[in-house]
XYZ file of N, CA and C in Angstrom:
462
model
N 127.438 154.248 53.174
C 128.178 153.151 52.714
C 129.553 153.693 52.410
N 130.495 152.123 51.979
C 132.065 152.076 52.168
C 132.632 152.642 50.617
N 134.235 152.866 51.165
C 134.374 153.755 49.576
C 135.628 152.167 49.012
N 135.534 151.377 48.805
C 136.320 150.244 48.611
C 137.541 150.884 47.624
N 139.202 151.484 47.554
C 140.117 150.967 46.381
C 140.526 149.984 46.350
N 140.350 149.265 45.083
C 141.349 148.288 45.010
C 141.577 148.643 43.309
N 142.825 148.820 43.559
C 144.169 148.360 42.114
C 144.718 147.908 42.049
N 144.578 147.238 40.819
C 145.034 146.713 39.036
C 146.906 146.172 39.865
N 147.610 145.760 40.408
C 148.956 146.480 39.830
C 149.478 145.991 39.599
N 149.759 147.346 39.058
C 151.274 147.415 37.536
C 150.349 147.849 36.381
N 150.865 147.553 35.535
C 150.058 148.679 34.224
C 150.924 147.176 32.483
N 149.898 147.646 31.469
C 149.777 146.483 30.565
C 151.096 146.112 30.109
N 151.669 147.507 29.761
C 152.627 147.379 29.733
C 154.598 147.853 30.180
N 154.140 146.989 31.529
C 154.878 146.825 32.290
C 156.333 145.910 32.096
N 156.513 145.819 31.591
C 158.184 145.263 31.494
C 158.336 143.692 33.153
N 158.474 142.869 32.226
C 158.776 141.620 32.887
C 157.252 140.787 33.967
N 156.274 141.786 34.275
C 155.288 141.190 35.021
C 154.007 140.316 33.763
N 154.761 139.403 33.803
C 154.346 138.344 32.805
C 153.939 136.969 33.019
N 152.794 136.433 32.525
C 153.103 134.367 32.606
C 154.517 134.217 31.507
N 154.846 133.312 31.035
C 155.474 132.536 30.906
C 155.533 132.637 29.199
N 153.977 132.415 29.076
C 153.337 132.411 27.642
C 153.164 134.145 27.398
N 152.807 135.349 28.048
C 153.032 136.646 27.800
C 151.272 137.593 28.326
N 151.527 136.351 28.904
C 149.839 136.934 29.206
C 150.471 138.090 31.080
N 150.026 140.043 30.550
C 150.683 140.275 31.658
C 148.824 140.166 33.087
N 151.029 140.360 34.453
C 149.952 141.190 35.766
C 148.738 141.445 35.474
N 148.260 142.570 34.966
C 147.710 143.601 34.880
C 146.794 143.153 34.549
N 146.781 142.255 33.902
C 145.054 141.262 33.779
C 144.451 140.111 33.611
N 145.674 140.308 34.936
C 144.874 138.435 35.838
C 144.897 139.813 37.068
N 145.437 140.993 37.042
C 144.821 141.429 38.659
C 144.010 142.225 38.484
N 143.891 142.143 37.444
C 142.293 142.974 36.318
C 141.320 141.939 36.305
N 141.373 140.998 36.339
C 140.026 140.056 36.410
C 140.064 139.240 37.681
N 140.845 138.996 38.706
C 140.967 139.813 40.308
C 139.539 140.432 40.228
N 140.183 141.806 40.594
C 139.236 142.439 41.019
C 137.358 142.971 40.327
N 137.983 142.768 38.921
C 135.833 142.113 38.671
C 135.690 141.529 39.577
N 136.785 139.884 39.850
C 135.918 139.408 39.861
C 134.919 139.556 41.461
N 136.028 140.666 42.358
C 135.752 141.385 43.871
C 134.461 142.398 43.358
N 134.286 142.490 42.669
C 133.282 143.410 42.816
C 131.449 143.262 42.044
N 132.487 141.872 41.326
C 130.268 141.461 41.169
C 130.639 140.400 42.488
N 131.456 140.154 43.201
C 131.126 139.480 44.676
C 130.467 140.682 45.753
N 130.816 141.148 45.408
C 130.161 142.738 46.535
C 129.378 143.575 45.730
N 128.594 143.232 44.609
C 128.334 144.301 43.519
C 127.302 144.607 44.611
N 125.892 143.258 45.392
C 125.260 143.579 46.397
C 124.613 144.362 47.563
N 126.154 144.683 47.565
C 126.652 145.979 49.096
C 125.984 146.999 48.575
N 126.325 147.812 49.880
C 126.781 149.305 49.227
C 127.533 150.431 49.741
N 128.248 149.474 48.648
C 129.522 149.567 48.012
C 130.244 150.449 46.675
N 131.072 151.799 46.823
C 131.578 151.573 45.994
C 132.331 151.858 45.847
N 132.743 151.014 44.328
C 134.811 151.295 44.581
C 135.213 152.367 43.768
N 136.410 152.396 43.899
C 137.600 153.451 43.150
C 138.636 152.903 42.961
N 138.481 153.331 41.690
C 140.299 152.561 40.592
C 141.241 153.635 40.658
N 142.169 153.736 41.549
C 143.707 154.211 41.311
C 144.395 153.806 39.898
N 143.696 153.116 38.944
C 144.979 152.800 38.335
C 143.879 153.019 36.954
N 143.082 152.905 37.801
C 141.127 154.070 36.245
C 140.838 152.958 35.659
N 141.200 151.507 35.860
C 140.417 150.112 35.553
C 141.182 150.610 33.627
N 142.267 150.319 33.372
C 141.967 150.571 32.463
C 143.769 149.305 31.157
N 144.258 149.990 33.111
C 145.582 149.430 32.719
C 146.529 149.992 31.561
N 146.600 150.605 30.762
C 147.212 151.519 29.112
C 148.408 152.241 29.943
N 147.894 153.525 31.280
C 149.380 152.937 31.411
C 149.342 152.853 33.059
N 150.859 153.013 33.092
C 151.216 151.776 34.564
C 151.704 153.509 35.685
N 150.249 153.601 36.044
C 150.004 154.862 37.116
C 151.218 154.322 37.711
N 151.676 155.910 37.774
C 152.905 155.781 39.167
C 152.301 155.317 40.647
N 152.269 154.647 42.125
C 152.613 154.942 42.620
C 152.119 155.588 43.759
N 152.869 156.380 42.844
C 152.821 157.679 44.296
C 150.952 158.390 43.697
N 151.123 158.210 42.336
C 149.610 159.287 41.497
C 148.158 157.959 42.225
N 148.475 156.816 41.873
C 147.521 156.034 42.005
C 147.607 155.864 44.354
N 148.238 156.211 45.425
C 148.020 156.796 46.108
C 147.476 157.480 46.503
N 148.183 159.346 46.127
C 146.994 160.855 45.585
C 146.015 160.011 45.245
N 145.218 159.245 44.504
C 143.540 159.660 44.020
C 143.261 158.937 45.262
N 143.092 157.565 45.701
C 142.558 157.154 46.472
C 142.663 157.640 47.532
N 143.339 158.622 48.516
C 142.887 158.966 49.154
C 142.213 160.997 48.483
N 143.194 161.419 47.895
C 141.541 161.755 47.265
C 140.226 161.924 46.991
N 139.739 160.639 46.803
C 138.331 160.398 46.994
C 138.107 159.771 47.948
N 138.609 159.688 48.859
C 137.760 159.237 50.593
C 138.163 157.914 51.099
N 138.851 156.872 49.964
C 138.624 155.391 50.143
C 138.733 155.049 51.686
N 137.484 154.365 52.336
C 138.276 154.025 53.812
C 139.314 152.327 53.994
N 138.780 151.585 52.211
C 139.772 150.912 52.837
C 141.238 150.328 51.392
N 141.674 149.681 51.466
C 142.879 150.272 49.878
C 142.874 148.536 49.602
N 143.312 148.050 48.116
C 143.434 146.665 48.667
C 143.390 146.411 47.863
N 145.465 146.326 46.760
C 146.115 146.169 45.660
C 145.928 144.862 45.744
N 145.702 144.082 43.819
C 145.318 143.523 43.686
C 146.981 142.494 42.952
N 147.839 141.606 43.802
C 148.901 140.991 42.033
C 149.052 139.615 42.900
N 150.041 139.135 41.580
C 150.151 138.236 41.553
C 151.584 137.338 41.518
N 152.429 137.075 41.771
C 153.385 136.230 42.365
C 153.989 135.750 40.731
N 155.457 135.792 40.635
C 155.968 134.509 40.023
C 156.951 134.215 40.869
N 157.882 133.083 40.448
C 158.246 132.105 41.229
C 160.238 132.546 40.123
N 160.156 131.774 39.037
C 161.613 131.841 37.733
C 160.725 132.871 36.365
N 159.987 132.533 36.449
C 159.277 133.050 34.851
C 159.637 131.958 33.808
N 159.477 130.766 34.195
C 159.072 129.257 34.132
C 158.225 128.982 34.468
N 157.397 128.371 33.664
C 156.654 126.976 34.263
C 156.617 126.156 36.079
N 156.076 126.632 36.417
C 156.823 126.052 38.020
C 155.725 125.218 38.975
N 155.746 124.901 39.913
C 154.796 124.215 40.994
C 154.690 124.814 41.301
N 155.165 126.634 41.690
C 154.342 127.763 43.501
C 153.688 127.190 43.398
N 153.473 127.847 44.675
C 151.417 127.725 44.740
C 152.077 128.789 45.784
N 150.172 128.912 45.974
C 149.748 129.591 47.717
C 149.779 131.789 47.564
N 148.635 131.921 48.521
C 148.189 133.199 48.447
C 149.687 133.689 49.448
N 149.046 135.404 49.851
C 149.546 135.563 50.616
C 149.474 137.423 50.273
N 148.630 137.949 51.797
C 148.683 139.640 52.123
C 149.760 140.142 53.122
N 150.129 140.879 51.893
C 151.086 142.044 53.042
C 150.698 143.439 53.919
N 151.384 144.030 54.449
C 150.713 145.440 55.065
C 151.807 146.012 55.517
N 152.214 147.272 55.456
C 153.171 148.461 55.443
C 153.835 147.007 57.032
N 155.117 147.393 57.313
C 156.646 147.553 57.967
C 155.725 148.145 59.526
N 155.062 149.570 59.460
C 154.919 150.447 60.684
C 153.043 150.272 60.439
N 152.637 149.387 59.984
C 151.188 149.089 60.038
C 150.526 148.973 61.002
N 148.737 149.451 60.711
C 147.927 150.050 62.019
C 147.770 148.994 62.380
N 147.171 149.049 63.394
C 146.133 148.010 63.475
C 144.880 147.902 62.802
N 144.380 148.620 61.960
C 143.704 148.960 61.144
C 143.986 147.700 60.025
N 145.099 148.734 59.264
C 145.566 147.200 58.658
C 145.852 145.901 58.707
N 145.447 145.486 59.873
C 145.831 144.277 60.576
C 145.132 143.471 59.795
N 143.687 145.005 60.948
C 142.655 143.718 60.086
C 141.825 143.231 59.231
N 142.099 144.545 58.398
C 141.751 144.131 57.096
C 142.645 142.635 56.372
N 143.894 142.962 56.647
C 145.410 141.718 56.296
C 144.173 140.418 56.576
N 143.924 139.903 57.928
C 143.583 138.979 58.385
C 142.029 139.209 57.946
N 140.913 140.074 57.473
C 139.719 139.732 57.802
C 140.123 138.593 55.563
N 141.180 139.149 55.282
C 140.639 138.928 53.774
C 141.383 137.579 53.509
N 143.186 137.275 54.900
C 143.781 136.357 54.348
C 143.343 135.596 53.921
N 141.759 135.088 55.513
C 141.495 134.126 55.838
C 140.853 133.740 54.689
N 139.415 134.505 54.507
C 138.279 133.958 53.039
C 140.023 133.705 51.738
N 140.802 134.432 51.423
C 141.271 134.029 50.442
C 141.841 132.650 50.155
N 142.692 132.463 51.404
C 142.744 130.132 51.258
C 141.954 129.802 51.449
N 140.701 129.821 52.251
C 140.022 129.388 52.320
C 139.283 128.973 50.376
N 139.094 130.508 49.853
C 138.004 130.718 48.084
C 138.488 130.210 47.038
N 139.690 130.591 47.597
C 141.014 129.631 47.061
C 141.710 128.081 46.980
N 142.252 128.202 47.598
C 142.071 126.882 48.188
C 143.188 126.181 48.297
N 144.201 127.427 48.111
C 145.879 127.972 47.533
C 146.029 127.487 49.068
N 147.717 127.385 49.485
C 148.040 127.012 49.939
C 147.831 128.367 50.647
N 147.572 128.974 52.422
C 148.351 130.508 52.581
C 149.784 130.299 53.174
N 150.676 131.436 52.150
C 152.256 131.965 52.548
C 151.868 132.603 53.714
N 150.899 132.888 54.135
C 151.338 134.151 55.845
C 150.433 135.656 55.001
N 150.864 136.333 56.838
C 150.585 138.387 56.334
C 151.969 138.931 56.438
N 152.616 139.189 54.905
C 153.460 139.570 55.550
C 153.787 141.272 55.331
N 154.809 141.509 55.255
C 155.463 143.301 55.931
C 155.979 143.537 55.119
N 156.165 144.912 54.754
C 157.121 145.268 53.851
C 156.083 146.497 53.487
N 157.597 147.027 53.127
C 156.486 148.890 52.617
C 157.094 148.882 51.071
N 155.857 148.783 50.400
C 155.771 148.910 48.801
C 154.357 149.994 49.271
N 155.247 150.926 48.449
C 154.824 152.321 48.772
C 153.079 151.900 47.926
N 152.326 151.442 47.300
C 151.147 151.328 47.449
C 150.205 151.542 48.290
N 150.758 151.372 50.006
C 150.212 150.662 50.790
C 151.162 151.059 52.148
N 151.867 151.579 52.270
C 152.568 151.570 53.185
C 151.879 153.700 53.950
N 150.829 154.272 53.823
C 150.212 155.604 54.051
C 150.161 155.796 55.291
N 149.864 154.707 55.605
C 148.789 154.384 57.238
C 148.027 155.164 58.123
N 146.991 156.124 56.406
C 146.269 156.598 56.868
C 144.451 156.366 56.536
N 145.432 155.319 55.248
C 143.477 154.140 55.093
C 143.860 153.153 54.903
N 143.253 151.748 56.148
C 143.770 150.954 56.379
C 143.545 150.415 54.566
N 145.149 149.408 54.073
C 145.806 149.475 53.174
C 145.802 147.928 53.142
N 146.019 147.754 52.565
C 146.899 145.896 51.756
C 147.380 145.642 50.406
N 148.263 144.670 50.754
C 148.456 143.827 48.984
C 148.891 143.215 49.285
N 147.100 142.159 48.327
C 147.071 141.066 48.100
C 147.764 140.105 47.351
N 148.916 139.286 47.219
C 149.535 137.908 46.264
C 148.649 136.987 46.278
N 147.428 136.827 45.527
C 146.836 136.017 44.262
C 146.983 134.969 44.265
N 148.546 134.688 44.212
C 149.039 132.846 44.005
C 150.140 133.408 42.099
N 150.548 131.981 41.780
C 151.757 132.606 40.645
C 151.537 132.791 39.884
N 151.075 133.447 39.242
C 151.477 133.266 37.508
C 152.238 132.862 36.772
N 153.242 132.303 37.237
C 154.083 131.317 36.271
C 154.077 129.752 37.331
N 152.369 129.557 37.711
C 152.193 127.614 37.564
C 151.412 126.906 37.524
N 151.817 125.699 37.039
C 151.403 126.051 36.267
C 150.371 124.541 37.854
């Protein structure tokens, strides 16, 4: 059995993380996570939810990392959505992020998810990018942060 930590980034009360009509980013992230769980439910997978799967509390980044490490996650995927102007616009595309000091396992996971994300969504591929996002920079467990499109795009 593989343990996958699926983190719906942010929380329902995170300021500024919402569509122009007020839908919170966490809600979109959680919907994506639910779809991933549904797609993988027939496989030998256990899911770990570092945000406690309820969104009411914006769990700190350090507590999310500590939680998935303590639960023995084999891989970590943090789901997010980009925003460009916070007003409706035509921005498009998906991207996958790895730590600036990524491991070979991080990059394998990123490439696997990225190719399927572009194919599955039909959105423009914006690439695999590198940044020191706290939720993925622990380098003990393969981890990526996925931006699944723009929440302020028409």
